[in-house]
Amino acid sequence: MLPVNTWTGNYLAAAWTHWSPYPGFISITAHQDGTVVNVKAPKNGVPTQAGGGVDGQGNGNNITLDDGDVLQITSNTGGDPTGTIITANKPIQVLGGHDCTQVPIGTVACDHLEESMFPIEALAKKYIVAPPVQVPNNALEKAVIVRVVASEDNTTLTFTPDQPGNKLLAKAGDFLELPQSTNKYVVEADKKILVTEYMVGQGANYGTSDPAMLVAVPSEQFRSSYLFYAQTGWSANFVDIIAPNNSMVQVDGAAVNNFAAIGASGYSLAHVKLSNAGNGSHTVTSNNKVGISVYGVIDYGSYWYPGGLDLDVIPQ
């Protein structure tokens, strides 16, 4: 969840495709009376369960919410809310996710997804994508599916090293979905993009877990210190750290020594297993700004979230 003082009125949302009977969703919360919300569906419309001022194609204009009101948009058969653009005249919170889905579809088992969307003001043009670790074989990495979503028309993507797929996103809300892999790479664009990663289900044979969703954090929003929580009841918890090469990083006061370079990006990745002996509170400190994601797994279950970020305004 993001604090109210970081909310804005401009969002690009990511979710997942409708998997009957479970829908993908976008949830919009107002903090002030008289908040007027407009919703623009991707591709001029996708199958949506109509109601609350939103039509059956996922579009809605001049929907008024008061303090504490929530507008939830849910997909219908064949629909996917990913790429929906939400604007409001006052600050709002936007969540995206799914009631219960397989990743990829057809892979056992389903699990719920939910993530806070970062305001468009906080999005960037460059992201580093790296997979989590497997459990119980921590020497291997777990496959992810990645979506790159355009915030503006005619967005051109570049990958280093190159990845498969159409590199031109013609319309705002269009997205490229990269198939499941353990690839590490940098994705850049000539306009702001939203990048989301989806952990594959346990049936994909990449170790223990089930689907989970992560909104990637651009390096412009990295921090040099973090305080985060990892619930101790999970079989294993990890923090993944993306840091400039040769950074000096500590987790809970202990030096991290297992960084591996991410190609020629200038950044390195470390998977650090967290102790379940304490109360679940942990710290990361570094002499450079670094990005972290936190996740845990149990048999057919998982969670994954960004461990923090600055949420500064990044110019277009």
Short mmCIF file of C-alpha atoms in Angstrom, two decimals:
data_model
loop_
_atom_site.label_atom_id
_atom_site.label_comp_id
_atom_site.label_asym_id
_atom_site.label_seq_id
_atom_site.Cartn_x
_atom_site.Cartn_y
_atom_site.Cartn_z
CA MET A 1 0.00 0.00 0.00
CA LEU A 2 1.16 3.54 -0.74
CA PRO A 3 0.72 6.47 1.69
CA VAL A 4 -1.98 9.00 0.81
CA ASN A 5 0.54 11.81 0.34
CA THR A 6 2.02 9.94 -2.67
CA TRP A 7 -1.30 9.47 -4.51
CA THR A 8 -1.96 11.39 -7.71
CA GLY A 9 -4.73 11.47 -10.31
CA ASN A 10 -2.83 9.68 -13.10
CA TYR A 11 -2.38 5.91 -13.35
CA LEU A 12 -1.65 3.11 -15.79
CA ALA A 13 -2.88 -0.24 -14.46
CA ALA A 14 -1.71 -3.83 -14.84
CA ALA A 15 -3.71 -6.94 -13.95
CA TRP A 16 -4.07 -10.34 -15.66
CA THR A 17 -6.40 -12.01 -18.13
CA HIS A 18 -9.86 -13.28 -17.13
CA TRP A 19 -9.71 -16.96 -16.12
CA SER A 20 -13.25 -18.21 -15.69
CA PRO A 21 -14.85 -17.88 -13.26
CA TYR A 22 -12.24 -15.57 -11.75
CA PRO A 23 -11.76 -12.00 -13.03
CA GLY A 24 -8.85 -9.66 -13.29
CA PHE A 25 -9.55 -6.40 -11.48
CA ILE A 26 -8.67 -2.77 -10.92
CA SER A 27 -9.65 -1.19 -7.60
CA ILE A 28 -9.83 2.62 -7.27
CA THR A 29 -10.13 4.33 -3.86
CA ALA A 30 -10.89 7.99 -3.23
CA HIS A 31 -9.64 10.03 -0.27
CA GLN A 32 -11.64 13.21 -0.86
CA ASP A 33 -15.31 13.92 -1.47
CA GLY A 34 -16.20 14.90 -5.02
CA THR A 35 -13.42 12.91 -6.69
CA VAL A 36 -14.26 12.59 -10.39
CA VAL A 37 -12.72 9.53 -12.06
CA ASN A 38 -12.37 8.67 -15.74
CA VAL A 39 -11.48 5.18 -16.94
CA LYS A 40 -10.14 4.45 -20.43
CA ALA A 41 -9.94 0.78 -21.35
CA PRO A 42 -7.09 -0.59 -23.48
CA LYS A 43 -7.65 -1.29 -27.20
CA ASN A 44 -10.74 0.97 -27.06
CA GLY A 45 -12.48 -1.66 -24.94
CA VAL A 46 -12.17 -5.15 -23.46
CA PRO A 47 -14.91 -7.43 -22.02
CA THR A 48 -15.79 -6.03 -18.59
CA GLN A 49 -18.55 -6.63 -16.05
CA ALA A 50 -20.60 -3.44 -16.36
CA GLY A 51 -21.60 -1.41 -13.33
CA GLY A 52 -20.73 1.56 -11.14
CA GLY A 53 -20.50 3.86 -14.14
CA VAL A 54 -18.21 1.54 -16.14
CA ASP A 55 -19.63 -0.02 -19.31
CA GLY A 56 -19.22 -3.56 -20.64
CA GLN A 57 -16.04 -2.57 -22.47
CA GLY A 58 -14.26 -1.12 -19.44
CA ASN A 59 -14.79 2.57 -20.13
CA GLY A 60 -16.31 5.10 -17.74
CA ASN A 61 -16.53 8.89 -17.63
CA ASN A 62 -17.15 11.37 -14.81
CA ILE A 63 -17.67 8.76 -12.07
CA THR A 64 -17.95 10.58 -8.74
CA LEU A 65 -16.47 9.02 -5.59
CA ASP A 66 -16.46 10.41 -2.06
CA ASP A 67 -13.93 9.83 0.71
CA GLY A 68 -13.52 6.08 1.24
CA ASP A 69 -15.56 5.07 -1.80
CA VAL A 70 -14.12 2.26 -3.94
CA LEU A 71 -14.75 1.62 -7.63
CA GLN A 72 -13.81 -1.95 -8.58
CA ILE A 73 -13.58 -2.86 -12.26
CA THR A 74 -13.65 -6.58 -13.03
CA SER A 75 -13.02 -8.39 -16.30
CA ASN A 76 -15.49 -10.58 -18.17
CA THR A 77 -14.80 -13.64 -20.33
CA GLY A 78 -11.97 -12.81 -22.73
CA GLY A 79 -11.13 -9.56 -20.99
CA ASP A 80 -7.92 -8.22 -19.46
CA PRO A 81 -7.82 -4.82 -17.70
CA THR A 82 -4.05 -4.46 -18.23
CA GLY A 83 -3.37 -1.14 -19.93
CA THR A 84 -6.35 0.70 -18.47
CA ILE A 85 -5.65 4.40 -17.96
CA ILE A 86 -7.25 6.02 -14.92
CA THR A 87 -7.40 9.78 -14.32
CA ALA A 88 -9.01 11.79 -11.53
CA ASN A 89 -9.33 15.41 -10.48
CA LYS A 90 -8.14 14.51 -6.96
CA PRO A 91 -5.62 11.96 -5.64
CA ILE A 92 -6.67 8.30 -5.78
CA GLN A 93 -5.21 4.90 -5.03
CA VAL A 94 -5.20 2.23 -7.76
CA LEU A 95 -4.65 -1.50 -7.23
CA GLY A 96 -4.43 -4.11 -9.98
CA GLY A 97 -4.57 -7.87 -9.83
CA HIS A 98 -6.70 -10.98 -10.12
CA ASP A 99 -9.06 -12.94 -7.88
CA CYS A 100 -7.29 -16.25 -8.62
CA THR A 101 -5.39 -17.17 -11.76
CA GLN A 102 -2.83 -19.52 -13.22
CA VAL A 103 0.50 -18.21 -14.54
CA PRO A 104 0.75 -19.18 -17.30
CA ILE A 105 -2.84 -20.22 -17.96
CA GLY A 106 -3.01 -24.00 -17.84
CA THR A 107 -0.35 -24.36 -15.15
CA VAL A 108 -1.48 -25.60 -11.73
CA ALA A 109 -2.47 -23.89 -9.49
CA CYS A 110 -4.33 -20.58 -9.24
CA ASP A 111 -3.61 -17.87 -6.69
CA HIS A 112 -4.67 -14.27 -6.13
CA LEU A 113 -2.64 -11.29 -7.39
CA GLU A 114 -2.70 -7.73 -6.11
CA GLU A 115 -0.30 -4.81 -6.34
CA SER A 116 -0.40 -1.06 -5.76
CA MET A 117 0.10 0.80 -9.02
CA PHE A 118 2.69 3.57 -9.01
CA PRO A 119 1.44 6.92 -10.31
CA ILE A 120 2.44 7.72 -13.89
CA GLU A 121 4.47 10.61 -12.44
CA ALA A 122 6.72 8.01 -10.74
CA LEU A 123 7.17 5.73 -13.78
CA ALA A 124 10.37 5.76 -15.84
CA LYS A 125 11.80 4.77 -19.23
CA LYS A 126 14.34 2.18 -18.01
CA TYR A 127 13.98 -0.94 -15.83
CA ILE A 128 16.12 -3.93 -14.89
CA VAL A 129 14.29 -7.26 -14.94
CA ALA A 130 15.59 -10.21 -12.92
CA PRO A 131 13.87 -13.43 -11.75
CA PRO A 132 13.52 -14.64 -8.14
CA VAL A 133 15.21 -17.73 -6.77
CA GLN A 134 13.78 -21.24 -6.68
CA VAL A 135 12.91 -23.09 -3.50
CA PRO A 136 14.14 -25.56 -2.31
CA ASN A 137 17.01 -25.49 -4.84
CA ASN A 138 18.28 -21.98 -4.13
CA ALA A 139 21.06 -22.36 -6.69
CA LEU A 140 18.48 -22.04 -9.49
CA GLU A 141 16.17 -19.19 -10.47
CA LYS A 142 12.41 -19.23 -11.01
CA ALA A 143 10.80 -18.32 -14.33
CA VAL A 144 8.64 -15.22 -14.66
CA ILE A 145 6.34 -13.76 -17.30
CA VAL A 146 6.91 -10.04 -17.89
CA ARG A 147 4.56 -7.38 -19.23
CA VAL A 148 5.76 -3.99 -20.50
CA VAL A 149 2.90 -1.47 -20.78
CA ALA A 150 2.98 1.81 -22.71
CA SER A 151 1.79 5.02 -21.07
CA GLU A 152 1.79 6.90 -24.41
CA ASP A 153 1.16 6.18 -28.08
CA ASN A 154 4.03 5.08 -30.34
CA THR A 155 6.32 3.77 -27.60
CA THR A 156 9.46 2.00 -28.86
CA LEU A 157 11.13 -0.64 -26.67
CA THR A 158 14.77 -1.75 -26.58
CA PHE A 159 16.09 -4.77 -24.66
CA THR A 160 19.68 -5.49 -23.61
CA PRO A 161 20.25 -8.33 -24.34
CA ASP A 162 17.48 -8.50 -26.93
CA GLN A 163 14.21 -10.27 -26.05
CA PRO A 164 11.49 -11.64 -28.38
CA GLY A 165 8.38 -9.70 -29.34
CA ASN A 166 7.03 -6.58 -31.00
CA LYS A 167 9.11 -3.57 -29.96
CA LEU A 168 6.56 -0.93 -31.03
CA LEU A 169 3.53 -0.30 -28.81
CA ALA A 170 1.23 1.74 -31.00
CA LYS A 171 -1.29 2.93 -28.42
CA ALA A 172 -1.18 3.94 -24.76
CA GLY A 173 -2.23 0.85 -22.81
CA ASP A 174 -0.77 -1.60 -25.34
CA PHE A 175 1.62 -4.09 -23.80
CA LEU A 176 4.24 -6.64 -24.76
CA GLU A 177 4.09 -9.92 -22.86
CA LEU A 178 7.38 -11.79 -22.73
CA PRO A 179 7.03 -15.56 -22.31
CA GLN A 180 8.18 -17.34 -19.17
CA SER A 181 11.94 -17.40 -18.76
CA THR A 182 14.72 -16.82 -16.24
CA ASN A 183 16.30 -14.15 -18.44
CA LYS A 184 17.87 -11.04 -16.94
CA TYR A 185 17.85 -7.87 -19.03
CA VAL A 186 17.40 -4.12 -19.24
CA VAL A 187 14.26 -2.76 -20.91
CA GLU A 188 14.30 0.84 -22.14
CA ALA A 189 11.71 2.94 -23.94
CA ASP A 190 11.46 6.38 -25.50
CA LYS A 191 8.42 7.11 -23.30
CA LYS A 192 7.40 6.09 -19.78
CA ILE A 193 6.45 2.45 -19.28
CA LEU A 194 5.03 0.22 -16.56
CA VAL A 195 6.79 -3.13 -16.07
CA THR A 196 5.22 -6.01 -14.15
CA GLU A 197 6.57 -9.48 -13.39
CA TYR A 198 4.48 -12.58 -12.72
CA MET A 199 5.90 -15.56 -10.82
CA VAL A 200 4.91 -18.86 -12.46
CA GLY A 201 2.81 -21.43 -10.63
CA GLN A 202 4.23 -24.52 -8.96
CA GLY A 203 3.11 -26.74 -11.84
CA ALA A 204 5.62 -25.02 -14.13
CA ASN A 205 8.36 -27.01 -12.34
CA TYR A 206 10.43 -24.10 -11.07
CA GLY A 207 10.25 -25.09 -7.42
CA THR A 208 7.77 -24.31 -4.66
CA SER A 209 5.38 -21.34 -5.10
CA ASP A 210 2.27 -20.21 -6.91
CA PRO A 211 1.48 -17.11 -8.96
CA ALA A 212 2.50 -13.75 -7.53
CA MET A 213 2.78 -10.30 -9.09
CA LEU A 214 5.45 -7.60 -8.77
CA VAL A 215 5.51 -4.04 -10.09
CA ALA A 216 9.14 -3.39 -11.09
CA VAL A 217 10.89 -0.37 -9.60
CA PRO A 218 13.05 1.80 -11.92
CA SER A 219 16.59 2.63 -10.80
CA GLU A 220 15.62 6.32 -10.44
CA GLN A 221 13.47 5.29 -7.46
CA PHE A 222 16.11 3.12 -5.72
CA ARG A 223 17.07 3.87 -2.10
CA SER A 224 20.18 3.38 0.05
CA SER A 225 18.27 2.01 3.06
CA TYR A 226 15.13 -0.06 3.62
CA LEU A 227 13.08 -1.41 6.49
CA PHE A 228 10.76 -4.22 5.36
CA TYR A 229 8.75 -7.17 6.64
CA ALA A 230 8.75 -10.87 5.72
CA GLN A 231 6.24 -13.00 7.61
CA THR A 232 8.04 -15.83 9.40
CA GLY A 233 5.35 -18.46 8.81
CA TRP A 234 6.42 -19.01 5.19
CA SER A 235 8.69 -21.93 4.26
CA ALA A 236 11.35 -19.54 2.93
CA ASN A 237 11.64 -15.77 2.55
CA PHE A 238 14.08 -13.88 0.35
CA VAL A 239 15.11 -10.35 -0.50
CA ASP A 240 16.49 -9.81 -4.00
CA ILE A 241 18.84 -6.84 -4.39
CA ILE A 242 19.72 -5.06 -7.64
CA ALA A 243 22.75 -2.87 -7.02
CA PRO A 244 25.37 -0.98 -9.03
CA ASN A 245 28.41 -3.18 -9.54
CA ASN A 246 30.83 -3.28 -6.59
CA SER A 247 28.33 -1.82 -4.13
CA MET A 248 28.74 -2.57 -0.44
CA VAL A 249 25.37 -3.88 0.74
CA GLN A 250 24.27 -5.30 4.08
CA VAL A 251 21.15 -7.28 5.00
CA ASP A 252 20.37 -7.18 8.72
CA GLY A 253 23.92 -5.93 9.28
CA ALA A 254 25.65 -8.77 7.39
CA ALA A 255 27.58 -8.10 4.18
CA VAL A 256 26.11 -9.50 0.95
CA ASN A 257 28.81 -11.31 -1.02
CA ASN A 258 26.90 -13.29 -3.66
CA PHE A 259 26.26 -10.60 -6.28
CA ALA A 260 26.35 -11.67 -9.94
CA ALA A 261 26.57 -9.18 -12.80
CA ILE A 262 23.46 -8.62 -14.93
CA GLY A 263 25.18 -8.68 -18.32
CA ALA A 264 26.81 -5.38 -19.20
CA SER A 265 24.12 -3.31 -17.46
CA GLY A 266 26.44 -2.03 -14.74
CA TYR A 267 24.20 -3.68 -12.14
CA SER A 268 24.40 -6.94 -10.22
CA LEU A 269 21.81 -9.20 -8.58
CA ALA A 270 21.90 -11.04 -5.24
CA HIS A 271 19.33 -13.45 -3.77
CA VAL A 272 19.52 -13.32 0.03
CA LYS A 273 17.64 -15.82 2.18
CA LEU A 274 16.10 -14.19 5.25
CA SER A 275 16.16 -15.63 8.74
CA ASN A 276 12.78 -16.69 10.11
CA ALA A 277 14.13 -16.60 13.67
CA GLY A 278 13.08 -13.05 14.46
CA ASN A 279 9.86 -11.03 14.27
CA GLY A 280 9.91 -10.64 10.48
CA SER A 281 11.49 -7.16 10.41
CA HIS A 282 14.60 -6.74 8.24
CA THR A 283 16.90 -4.03 6.90
CA VAL A 284 18.95 -3.38 3.79
CA THR A 285 21.64 -0.69 3.78
CA SER A 286 24.08 0.25 1.02
CA ASN A 287 26.70 2.81 0.06
CA ASN A 288 24.80 3.17 -3.26
CA LYS A 289 21.13 3.34 -4.11
CA VAL A 290 19.75 -0.17 -4.69
CA GLY A 291 16.42 -1.77 -5.51
CA ILE A 292 14.87 -4.62 -3.55
CA SER A 293 11.99 -7.05 -3.90
CA VAL A 294 10.75 -9.32 -1.12
CA TYR A 295 9.06 -12.69 -1.52
CA GLY A 296 8.20 -15.88 0.30
CA VAL A 297 6.88 -19.29 -0.66
CA ILE A 298 5.00 -22.23 0.79
CA ASP A 299 3.64 -25.32 -0.93
CA TYR A 300 1.35 -23.89 -3.65
CA GLY A 301 1.55 -20.36 -2.25
CA SER A 302 3.66 -17.23 -2.55
CA TYR A 303 3.84 -13.45 -2.17
CA TRP A 304 6.09 -10.89 -3.87
CA TYR A 305 6.33 -7.12 -3.45
CA PRO A 306 8.77 -4.22 -3.95
CA GLY A 307 10.46 -3.61 -0.59
CA GLY A 308 10.23 0.17 -1.00
CA LEU A 309 10.96 3.04 -3.37
CA ASP A 310 11.25 6.81 -3.38
CA LEU A 311 8.15 7.63 -5.52
CA ASP A 312 9.82 10.80 -6.75
CA VAL A 313 8.33 12.62 -9.74
CA ILE A 314 10.30 11.62 -12.85
CA PRO A 315 9.99 14.07 -15.78
CA GLN A 316 8.47 12.80 -19.04
#
